[in-house]
Backbone as a chain_set.jsonl record, in Angstrom:
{"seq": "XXXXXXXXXXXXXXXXXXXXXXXXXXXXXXXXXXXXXXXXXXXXXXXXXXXXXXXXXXXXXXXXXXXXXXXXXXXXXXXXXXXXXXXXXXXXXXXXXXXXXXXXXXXXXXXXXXXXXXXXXXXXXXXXXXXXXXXXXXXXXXXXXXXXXXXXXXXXXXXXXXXXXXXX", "coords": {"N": [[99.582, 115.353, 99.831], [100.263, 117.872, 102.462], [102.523, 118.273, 102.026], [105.146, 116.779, 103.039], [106.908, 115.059, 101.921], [108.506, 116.139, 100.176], [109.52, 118.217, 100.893], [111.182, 117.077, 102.909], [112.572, 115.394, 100.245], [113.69, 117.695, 98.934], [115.426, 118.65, 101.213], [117.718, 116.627, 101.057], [118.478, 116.516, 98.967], [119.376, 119.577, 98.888], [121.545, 118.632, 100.521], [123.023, 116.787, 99.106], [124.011, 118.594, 97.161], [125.598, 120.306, 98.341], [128.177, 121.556, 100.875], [128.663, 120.123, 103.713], [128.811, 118.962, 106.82], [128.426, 116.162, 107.44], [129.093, 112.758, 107.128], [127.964, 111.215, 105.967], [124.843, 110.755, 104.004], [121.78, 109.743, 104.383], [118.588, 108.786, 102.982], [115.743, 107.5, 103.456], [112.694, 106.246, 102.002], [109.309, 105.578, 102.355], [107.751, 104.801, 100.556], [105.805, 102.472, 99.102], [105.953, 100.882, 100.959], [105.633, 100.133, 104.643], [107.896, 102.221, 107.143], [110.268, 100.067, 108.553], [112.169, 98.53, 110.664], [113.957, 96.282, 109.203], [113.174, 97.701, 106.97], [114.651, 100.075, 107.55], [117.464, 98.885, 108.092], [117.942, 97.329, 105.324], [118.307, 99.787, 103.861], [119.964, 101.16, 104.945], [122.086, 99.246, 104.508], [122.858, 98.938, 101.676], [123.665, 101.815, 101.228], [125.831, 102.599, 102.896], [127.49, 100.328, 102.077], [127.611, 97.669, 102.386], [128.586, 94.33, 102.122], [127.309, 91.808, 100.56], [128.01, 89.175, 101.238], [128.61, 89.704, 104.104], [126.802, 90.582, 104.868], [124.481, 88.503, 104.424], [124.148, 86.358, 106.018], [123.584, 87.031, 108.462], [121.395, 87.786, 111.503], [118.665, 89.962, 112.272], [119.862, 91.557, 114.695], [122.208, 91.047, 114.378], [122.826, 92.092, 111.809], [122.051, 95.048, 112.942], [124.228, 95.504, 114.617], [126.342, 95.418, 112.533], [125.491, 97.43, 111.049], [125.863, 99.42, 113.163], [128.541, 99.376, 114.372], [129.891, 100.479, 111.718], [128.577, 103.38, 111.686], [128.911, 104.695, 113.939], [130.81, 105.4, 114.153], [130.997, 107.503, 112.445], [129.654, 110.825, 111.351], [126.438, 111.245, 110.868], [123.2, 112.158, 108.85], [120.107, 110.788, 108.987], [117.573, 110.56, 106.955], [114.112, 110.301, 107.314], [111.252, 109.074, 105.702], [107.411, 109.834, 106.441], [106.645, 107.872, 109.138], [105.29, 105.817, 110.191], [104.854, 105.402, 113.052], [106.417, 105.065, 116.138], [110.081, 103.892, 116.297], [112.102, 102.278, 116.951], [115.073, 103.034, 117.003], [117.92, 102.117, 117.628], [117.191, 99.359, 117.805], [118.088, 98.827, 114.88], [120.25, 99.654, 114.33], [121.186, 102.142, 114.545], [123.192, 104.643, 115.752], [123.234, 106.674, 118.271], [124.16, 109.912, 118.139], [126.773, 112.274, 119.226], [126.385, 115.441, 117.35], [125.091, 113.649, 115.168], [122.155, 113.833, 113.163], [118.671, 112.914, 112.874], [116.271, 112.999, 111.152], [112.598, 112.983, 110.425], [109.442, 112.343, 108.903], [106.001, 112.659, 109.503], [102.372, 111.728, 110.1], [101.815, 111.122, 112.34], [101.781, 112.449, 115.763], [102.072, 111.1, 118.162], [104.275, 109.629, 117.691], [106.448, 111.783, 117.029], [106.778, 112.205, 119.785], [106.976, 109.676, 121.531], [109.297, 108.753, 120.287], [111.206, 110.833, 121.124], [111.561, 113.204, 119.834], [113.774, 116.455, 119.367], [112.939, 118.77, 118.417], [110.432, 119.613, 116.989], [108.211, 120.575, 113.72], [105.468, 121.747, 112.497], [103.604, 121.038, 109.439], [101.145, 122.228, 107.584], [98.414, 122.627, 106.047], [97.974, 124.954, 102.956], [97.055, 128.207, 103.281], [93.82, 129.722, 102.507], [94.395, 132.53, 100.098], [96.976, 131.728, 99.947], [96.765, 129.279, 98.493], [95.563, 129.952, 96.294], [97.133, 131.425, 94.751], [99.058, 129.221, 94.266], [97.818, 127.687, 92.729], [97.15, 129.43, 90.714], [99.8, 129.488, 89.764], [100.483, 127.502, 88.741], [98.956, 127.091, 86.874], [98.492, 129.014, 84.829], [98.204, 132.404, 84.312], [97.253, 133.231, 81.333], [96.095, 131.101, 80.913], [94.064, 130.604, 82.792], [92.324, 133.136, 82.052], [91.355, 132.956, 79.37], [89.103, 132.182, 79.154], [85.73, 133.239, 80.448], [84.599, 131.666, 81.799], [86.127, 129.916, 83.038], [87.698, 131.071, 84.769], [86.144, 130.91, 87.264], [86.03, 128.377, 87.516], [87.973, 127.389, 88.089], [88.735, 128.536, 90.459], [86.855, 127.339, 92.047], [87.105, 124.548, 91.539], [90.663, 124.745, 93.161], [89.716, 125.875, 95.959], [88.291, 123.053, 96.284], [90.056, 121.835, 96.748], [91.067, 122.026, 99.348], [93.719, 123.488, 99.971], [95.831, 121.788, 100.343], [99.225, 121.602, 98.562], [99.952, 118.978, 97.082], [97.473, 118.852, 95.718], [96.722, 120.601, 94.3]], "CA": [[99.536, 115.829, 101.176], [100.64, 119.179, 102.914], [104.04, 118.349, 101.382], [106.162, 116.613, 103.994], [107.983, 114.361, 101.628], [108.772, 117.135, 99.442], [110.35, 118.992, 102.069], [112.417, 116.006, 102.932], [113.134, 114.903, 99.211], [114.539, 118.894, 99.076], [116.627, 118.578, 101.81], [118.046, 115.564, 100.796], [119.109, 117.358, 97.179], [120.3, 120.285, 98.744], [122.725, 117.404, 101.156], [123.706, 116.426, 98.013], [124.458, 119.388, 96.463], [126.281, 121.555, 99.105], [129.304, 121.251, 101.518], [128.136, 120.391, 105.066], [129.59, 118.502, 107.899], [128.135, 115.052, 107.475], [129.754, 111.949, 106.365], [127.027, 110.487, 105.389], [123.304, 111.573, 104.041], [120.667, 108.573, 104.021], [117.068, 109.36, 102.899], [114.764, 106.334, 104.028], [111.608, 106.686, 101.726], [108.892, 104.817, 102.284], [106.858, 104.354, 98.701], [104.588, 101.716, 99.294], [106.113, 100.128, 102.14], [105.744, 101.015, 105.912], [109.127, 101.801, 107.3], [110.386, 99.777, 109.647], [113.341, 98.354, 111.254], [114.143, 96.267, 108.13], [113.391, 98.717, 106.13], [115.683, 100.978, 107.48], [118.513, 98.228, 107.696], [118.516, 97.226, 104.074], [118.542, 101.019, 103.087], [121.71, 101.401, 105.244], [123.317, 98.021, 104.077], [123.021, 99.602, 100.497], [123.77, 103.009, 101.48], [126.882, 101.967, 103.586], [128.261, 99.456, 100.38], [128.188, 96.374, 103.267], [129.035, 93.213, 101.125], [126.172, 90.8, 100.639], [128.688, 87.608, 102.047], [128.794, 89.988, 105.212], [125.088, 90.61, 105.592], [123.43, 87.874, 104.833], [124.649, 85.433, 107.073], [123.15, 87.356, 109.585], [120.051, 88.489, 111.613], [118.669, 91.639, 112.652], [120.385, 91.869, 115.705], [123.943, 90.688, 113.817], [122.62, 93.384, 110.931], [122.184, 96.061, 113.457], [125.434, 95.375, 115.134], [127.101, 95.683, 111.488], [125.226, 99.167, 110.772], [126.634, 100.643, 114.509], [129.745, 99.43, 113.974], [130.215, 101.413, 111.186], [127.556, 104.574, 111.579], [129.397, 104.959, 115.128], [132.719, 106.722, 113.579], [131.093, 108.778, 111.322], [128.875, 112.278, 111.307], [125.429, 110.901, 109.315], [121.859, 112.819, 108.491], [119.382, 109.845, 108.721], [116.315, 111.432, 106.626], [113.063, 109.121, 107.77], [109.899, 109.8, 105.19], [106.424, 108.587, 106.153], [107.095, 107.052, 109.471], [103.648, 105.499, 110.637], [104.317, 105.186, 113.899], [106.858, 104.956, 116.764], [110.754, 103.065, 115.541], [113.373, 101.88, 117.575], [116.18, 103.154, 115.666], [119.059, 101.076, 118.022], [117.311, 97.524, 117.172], [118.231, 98.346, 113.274], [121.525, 99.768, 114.256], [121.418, 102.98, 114.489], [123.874, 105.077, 116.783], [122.355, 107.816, 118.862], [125.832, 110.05, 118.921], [126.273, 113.633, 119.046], [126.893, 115.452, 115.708], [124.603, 112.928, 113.66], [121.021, 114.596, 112.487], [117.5, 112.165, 112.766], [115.163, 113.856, 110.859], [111.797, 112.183, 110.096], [107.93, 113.268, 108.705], [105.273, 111.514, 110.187], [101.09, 112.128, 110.565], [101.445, 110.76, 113.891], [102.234, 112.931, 116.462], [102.662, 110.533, 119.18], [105.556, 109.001, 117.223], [107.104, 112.286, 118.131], [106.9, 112.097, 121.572], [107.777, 108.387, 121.96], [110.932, 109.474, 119.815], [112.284, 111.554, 122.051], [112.253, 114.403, 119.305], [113.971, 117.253, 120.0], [112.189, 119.717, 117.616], [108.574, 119.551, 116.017], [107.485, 121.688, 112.744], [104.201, 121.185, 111.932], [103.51, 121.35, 108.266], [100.195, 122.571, 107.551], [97.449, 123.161, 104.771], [97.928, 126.357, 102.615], [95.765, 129.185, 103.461], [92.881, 129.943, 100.986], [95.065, 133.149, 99.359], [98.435, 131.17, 99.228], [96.365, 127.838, 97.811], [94.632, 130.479, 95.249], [98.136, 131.716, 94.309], [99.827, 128.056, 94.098], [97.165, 127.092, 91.603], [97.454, 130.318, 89.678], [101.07, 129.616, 89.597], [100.577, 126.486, 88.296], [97.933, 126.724, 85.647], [99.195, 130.124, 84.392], [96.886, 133.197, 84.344], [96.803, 133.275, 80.374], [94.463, 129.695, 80.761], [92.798, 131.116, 83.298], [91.824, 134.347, 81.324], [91.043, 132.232, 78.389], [87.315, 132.294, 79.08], [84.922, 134.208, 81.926], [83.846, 130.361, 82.924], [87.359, 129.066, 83.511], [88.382, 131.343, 85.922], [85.0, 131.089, 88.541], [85.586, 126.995, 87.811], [89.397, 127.121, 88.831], [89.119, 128.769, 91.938], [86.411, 125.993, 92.638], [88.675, 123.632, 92.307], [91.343, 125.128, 94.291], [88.48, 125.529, 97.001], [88.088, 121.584, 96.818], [91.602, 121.176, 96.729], [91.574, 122.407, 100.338], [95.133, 124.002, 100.423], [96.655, 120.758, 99.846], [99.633, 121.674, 97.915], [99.71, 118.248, 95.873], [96.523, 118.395, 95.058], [96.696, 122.39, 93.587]], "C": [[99.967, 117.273, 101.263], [102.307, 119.725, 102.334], [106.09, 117.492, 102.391], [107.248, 115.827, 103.54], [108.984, 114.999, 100.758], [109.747, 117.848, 100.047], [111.67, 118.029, 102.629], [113.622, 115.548, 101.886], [114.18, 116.771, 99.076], [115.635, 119.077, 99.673], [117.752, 117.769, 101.798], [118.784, 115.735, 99.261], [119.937, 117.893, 97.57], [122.014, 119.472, 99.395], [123.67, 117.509, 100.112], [124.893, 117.262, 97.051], [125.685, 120.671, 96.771], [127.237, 120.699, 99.863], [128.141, 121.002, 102.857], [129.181, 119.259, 106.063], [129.197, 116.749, 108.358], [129.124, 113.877, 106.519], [129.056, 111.109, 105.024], [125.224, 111.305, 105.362], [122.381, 110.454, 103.755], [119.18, 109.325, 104.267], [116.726, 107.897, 102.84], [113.182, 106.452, 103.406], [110.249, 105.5, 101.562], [108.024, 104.109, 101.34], [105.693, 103.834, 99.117], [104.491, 100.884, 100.698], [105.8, 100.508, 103.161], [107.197, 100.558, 106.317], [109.251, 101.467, 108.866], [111.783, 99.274, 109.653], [114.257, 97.721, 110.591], [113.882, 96.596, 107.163], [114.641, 99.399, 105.65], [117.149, 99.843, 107.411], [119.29, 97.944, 106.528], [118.729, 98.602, 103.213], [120.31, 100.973, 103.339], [122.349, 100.729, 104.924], [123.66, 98.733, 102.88], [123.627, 101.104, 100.558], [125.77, 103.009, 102.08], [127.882, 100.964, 102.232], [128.626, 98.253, 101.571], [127.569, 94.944, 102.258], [127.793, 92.359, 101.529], [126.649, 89.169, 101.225], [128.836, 88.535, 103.816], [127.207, 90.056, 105.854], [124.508, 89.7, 105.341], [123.167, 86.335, 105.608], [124.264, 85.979, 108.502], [121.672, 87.833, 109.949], [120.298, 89.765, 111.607], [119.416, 92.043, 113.586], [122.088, 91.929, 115.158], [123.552, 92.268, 112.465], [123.413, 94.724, 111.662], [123.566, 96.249, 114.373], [126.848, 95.786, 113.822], [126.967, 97.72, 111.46], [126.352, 100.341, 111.815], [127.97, 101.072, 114.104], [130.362, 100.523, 112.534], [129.564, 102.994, 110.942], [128.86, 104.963, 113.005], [130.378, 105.57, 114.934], [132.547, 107.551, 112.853], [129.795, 109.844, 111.662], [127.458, 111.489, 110.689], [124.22, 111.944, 109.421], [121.467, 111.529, 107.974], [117.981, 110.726, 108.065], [115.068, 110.247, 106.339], [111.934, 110.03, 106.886], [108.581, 108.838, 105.396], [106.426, 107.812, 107.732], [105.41, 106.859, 110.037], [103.303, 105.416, 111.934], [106.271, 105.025, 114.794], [108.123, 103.964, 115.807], [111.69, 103.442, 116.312], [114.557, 101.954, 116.764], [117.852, 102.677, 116.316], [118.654, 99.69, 117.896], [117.64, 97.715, 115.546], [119.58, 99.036, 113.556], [122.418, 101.298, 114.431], [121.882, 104.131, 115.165], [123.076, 106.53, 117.156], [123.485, 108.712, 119.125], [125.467, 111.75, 118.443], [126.786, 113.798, 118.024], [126.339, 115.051, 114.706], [122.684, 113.828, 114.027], [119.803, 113.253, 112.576], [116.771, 112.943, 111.91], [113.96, 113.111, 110.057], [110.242, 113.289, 109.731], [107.128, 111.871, 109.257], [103.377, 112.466, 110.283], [101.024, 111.887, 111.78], [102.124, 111.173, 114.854], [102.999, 112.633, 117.821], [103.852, 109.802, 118.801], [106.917, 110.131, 117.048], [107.112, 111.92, 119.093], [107.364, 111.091, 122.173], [108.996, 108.236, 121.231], [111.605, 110.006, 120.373], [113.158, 112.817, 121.188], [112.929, 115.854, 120.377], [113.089, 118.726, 119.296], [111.167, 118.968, 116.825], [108.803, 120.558, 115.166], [106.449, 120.941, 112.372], [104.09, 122.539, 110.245], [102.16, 121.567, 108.271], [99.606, 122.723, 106.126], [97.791, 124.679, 104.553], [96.79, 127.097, 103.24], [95.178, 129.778, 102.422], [94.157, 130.541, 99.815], [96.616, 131.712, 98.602], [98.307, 129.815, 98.131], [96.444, 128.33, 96.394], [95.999, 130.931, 93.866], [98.79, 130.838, 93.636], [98.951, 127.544, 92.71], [97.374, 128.138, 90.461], [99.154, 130.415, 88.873], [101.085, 129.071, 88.467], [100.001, 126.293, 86.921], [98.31, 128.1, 84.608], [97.959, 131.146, 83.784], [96.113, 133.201, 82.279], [95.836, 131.919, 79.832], [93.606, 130.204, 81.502], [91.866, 132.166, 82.666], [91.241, 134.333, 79.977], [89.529, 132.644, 78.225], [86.871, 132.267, 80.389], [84.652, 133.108, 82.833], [85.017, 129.75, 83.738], [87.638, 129.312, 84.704], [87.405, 130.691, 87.355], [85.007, 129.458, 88.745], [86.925, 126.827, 88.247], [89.692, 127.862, 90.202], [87.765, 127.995, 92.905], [87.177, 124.913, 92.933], [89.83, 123.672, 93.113], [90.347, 125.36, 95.063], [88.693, 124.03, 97.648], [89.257, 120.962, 96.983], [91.877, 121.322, 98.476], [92.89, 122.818, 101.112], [96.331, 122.948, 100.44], [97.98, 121.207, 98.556], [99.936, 120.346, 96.807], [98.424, 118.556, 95.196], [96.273, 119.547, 94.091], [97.704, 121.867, 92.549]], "O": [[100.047, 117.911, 100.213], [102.928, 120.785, 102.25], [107.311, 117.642, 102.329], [108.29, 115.693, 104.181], [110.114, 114.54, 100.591], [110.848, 117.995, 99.518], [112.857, 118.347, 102.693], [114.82, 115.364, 102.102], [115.407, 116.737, 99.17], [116.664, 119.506, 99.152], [118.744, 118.095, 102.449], [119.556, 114.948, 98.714], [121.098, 117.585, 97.299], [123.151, 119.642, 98.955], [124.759, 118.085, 100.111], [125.956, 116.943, 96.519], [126.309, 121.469, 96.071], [127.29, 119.477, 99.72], [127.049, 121.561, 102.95], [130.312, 118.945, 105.692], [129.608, 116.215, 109.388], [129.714, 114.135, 105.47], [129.343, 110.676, 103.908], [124.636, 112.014, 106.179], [122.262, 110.284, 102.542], [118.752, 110.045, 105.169], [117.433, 107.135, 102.18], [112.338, 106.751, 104.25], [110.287, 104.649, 100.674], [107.679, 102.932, 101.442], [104.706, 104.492, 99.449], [103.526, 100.427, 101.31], [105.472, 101.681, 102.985], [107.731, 99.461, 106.154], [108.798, 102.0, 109.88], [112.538, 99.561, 108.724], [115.415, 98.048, 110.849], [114.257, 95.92, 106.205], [115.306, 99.488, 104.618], [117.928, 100.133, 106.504], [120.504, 98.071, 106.366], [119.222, 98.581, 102.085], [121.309, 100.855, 102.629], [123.509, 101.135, 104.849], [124.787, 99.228, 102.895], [124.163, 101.395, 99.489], [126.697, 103.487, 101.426], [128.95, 101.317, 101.734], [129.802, 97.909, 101.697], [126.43, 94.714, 101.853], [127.377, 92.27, 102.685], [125.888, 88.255, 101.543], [129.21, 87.8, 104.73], [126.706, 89.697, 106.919], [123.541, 89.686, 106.103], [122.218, 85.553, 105.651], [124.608, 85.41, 109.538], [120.859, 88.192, 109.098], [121.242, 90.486, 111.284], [119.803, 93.189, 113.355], [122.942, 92.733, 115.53], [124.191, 93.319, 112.508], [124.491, 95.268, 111.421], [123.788, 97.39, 114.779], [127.95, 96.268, 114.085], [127.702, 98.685, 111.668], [127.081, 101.307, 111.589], [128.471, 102.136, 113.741], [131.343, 101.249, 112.69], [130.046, 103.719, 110.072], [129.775, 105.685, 112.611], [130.779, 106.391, 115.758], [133.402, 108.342, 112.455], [128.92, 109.353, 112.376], [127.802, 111.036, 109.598], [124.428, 112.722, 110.352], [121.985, 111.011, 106.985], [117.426, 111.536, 108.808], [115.071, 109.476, 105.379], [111.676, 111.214, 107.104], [108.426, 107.704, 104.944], [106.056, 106.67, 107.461], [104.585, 107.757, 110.205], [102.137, 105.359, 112.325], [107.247, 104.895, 114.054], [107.716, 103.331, 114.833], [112.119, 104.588, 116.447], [114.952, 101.085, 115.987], [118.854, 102.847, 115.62], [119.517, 98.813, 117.867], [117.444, 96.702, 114.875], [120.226, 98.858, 112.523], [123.623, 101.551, 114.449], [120.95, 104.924, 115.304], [122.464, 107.254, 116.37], [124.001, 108.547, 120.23], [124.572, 112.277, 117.782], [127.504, 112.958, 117.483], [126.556, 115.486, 113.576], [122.313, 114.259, 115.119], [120.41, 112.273, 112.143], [116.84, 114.063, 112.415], [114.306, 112.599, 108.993], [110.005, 114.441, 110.093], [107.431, 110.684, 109.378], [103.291, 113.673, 110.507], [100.133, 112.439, 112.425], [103.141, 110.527, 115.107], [103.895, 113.235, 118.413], [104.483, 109.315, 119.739], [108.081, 109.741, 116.951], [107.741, 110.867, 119.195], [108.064, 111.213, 123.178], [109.793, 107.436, 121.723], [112.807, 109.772, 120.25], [114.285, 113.289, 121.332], [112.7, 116.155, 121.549], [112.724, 119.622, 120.056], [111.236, 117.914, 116.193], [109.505, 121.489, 115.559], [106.459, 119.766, 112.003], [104.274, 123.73, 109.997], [101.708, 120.949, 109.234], [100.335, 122.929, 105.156], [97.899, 125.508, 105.457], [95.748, 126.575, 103.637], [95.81, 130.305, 101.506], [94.754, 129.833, 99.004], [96.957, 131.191, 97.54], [99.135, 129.39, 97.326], [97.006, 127.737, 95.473], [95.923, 130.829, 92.641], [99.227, 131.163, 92.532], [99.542, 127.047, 91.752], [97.74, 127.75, 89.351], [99.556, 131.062, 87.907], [101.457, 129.579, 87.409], [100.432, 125.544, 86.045], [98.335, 127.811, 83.412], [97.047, 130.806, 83.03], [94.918, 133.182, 81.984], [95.158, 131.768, 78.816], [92.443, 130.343, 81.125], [90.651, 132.014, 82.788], [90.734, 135.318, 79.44], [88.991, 133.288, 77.325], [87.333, 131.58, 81.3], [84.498, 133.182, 84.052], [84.908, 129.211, 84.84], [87.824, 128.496, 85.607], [87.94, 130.104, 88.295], [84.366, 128.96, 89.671], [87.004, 125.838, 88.976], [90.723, 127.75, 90.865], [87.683, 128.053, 94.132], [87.697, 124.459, 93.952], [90.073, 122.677, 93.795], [89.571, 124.544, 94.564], [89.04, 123.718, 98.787], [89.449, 119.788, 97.297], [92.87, 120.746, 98.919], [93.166, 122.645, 102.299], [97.525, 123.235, 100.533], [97.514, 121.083, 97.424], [100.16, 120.693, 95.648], [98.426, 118.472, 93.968], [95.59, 119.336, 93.089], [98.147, 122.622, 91.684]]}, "num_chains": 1, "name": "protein.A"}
């Protein structure tokens, strides 16, 4: 894609790597799954260290009552990748408090808006040059320069790559 998990998985390093003002940093990634409300629960049970004789004696509603209870006293950065669509993030437990960070990627714009984001960035396709660059980065000019055919067939392919930075 354009890179949106990339951008997430980054921020989610530097979390890691730097001082900041959170107690907590949960990245929510969705792989193969779509994320949803038990999704996000069993991330945070694991994430959180809540005892498997405490959670699983319970539902979602007893879950999400566990999560609050303890998300509710502390600072967190929830980092949502992938989300497909609209997610009630108080039925899985998740405190709406000032100080704590949401931050999610999503193709679906209306899952802003029924979020109740407060900020949008739209990630976008490279532009030809910067695509042409990203591939030259990548492949390194001494292959390209190899032979007269290489070059005129690697900036085809970047072409069909359409600025997609995975796909460059």
């Amino acid at each position: 894609g354009v890179g949106k998990t990339t951008l997430l998985r980054n921020l989610n390093h530097k979390f890691s790597n730097a001082e900041h003002n959170f107690d907590r940093v949960i990245l929510v990634e969705s792989r193969t799954d779509v994320i949803n409300v038990e999704t996000i629960q069993f991330v945070l049970k694991n994430r959180l260290a809540i005892p498997n004789e405490v959670w699983d004696n319970k539902n979602q509603q007893g879950r999400a009552v566990e999560i609050f209870q303890r998300l509710s006293q502390r600072r967190f950065a929830l980092l949502l990748d992938d989300l497909r669509g609209p997610i009630n993030l108080a039925e899985a437990g998740v405190p709406v408090q000032n100080g704590s960070k949401i931050v999610y990627t999503t193709i679906m714009e209306d899952a802003c808006n029924v979020m109740g984001d407060q900020m949008k960035f739209k990630v976008d396709c490279l532009l030809p040059d910067d695509a042409w660059n990203l591939f030259r980065l990548m492949v390194k000019d001494d292959v390209l320069n190899f032979h007269h055919d290489i070059l005129e067939l690697a900036e085809t392919v970047a072409d069909l790559c359409g600025g997609l930075p995975l796909a460059l």
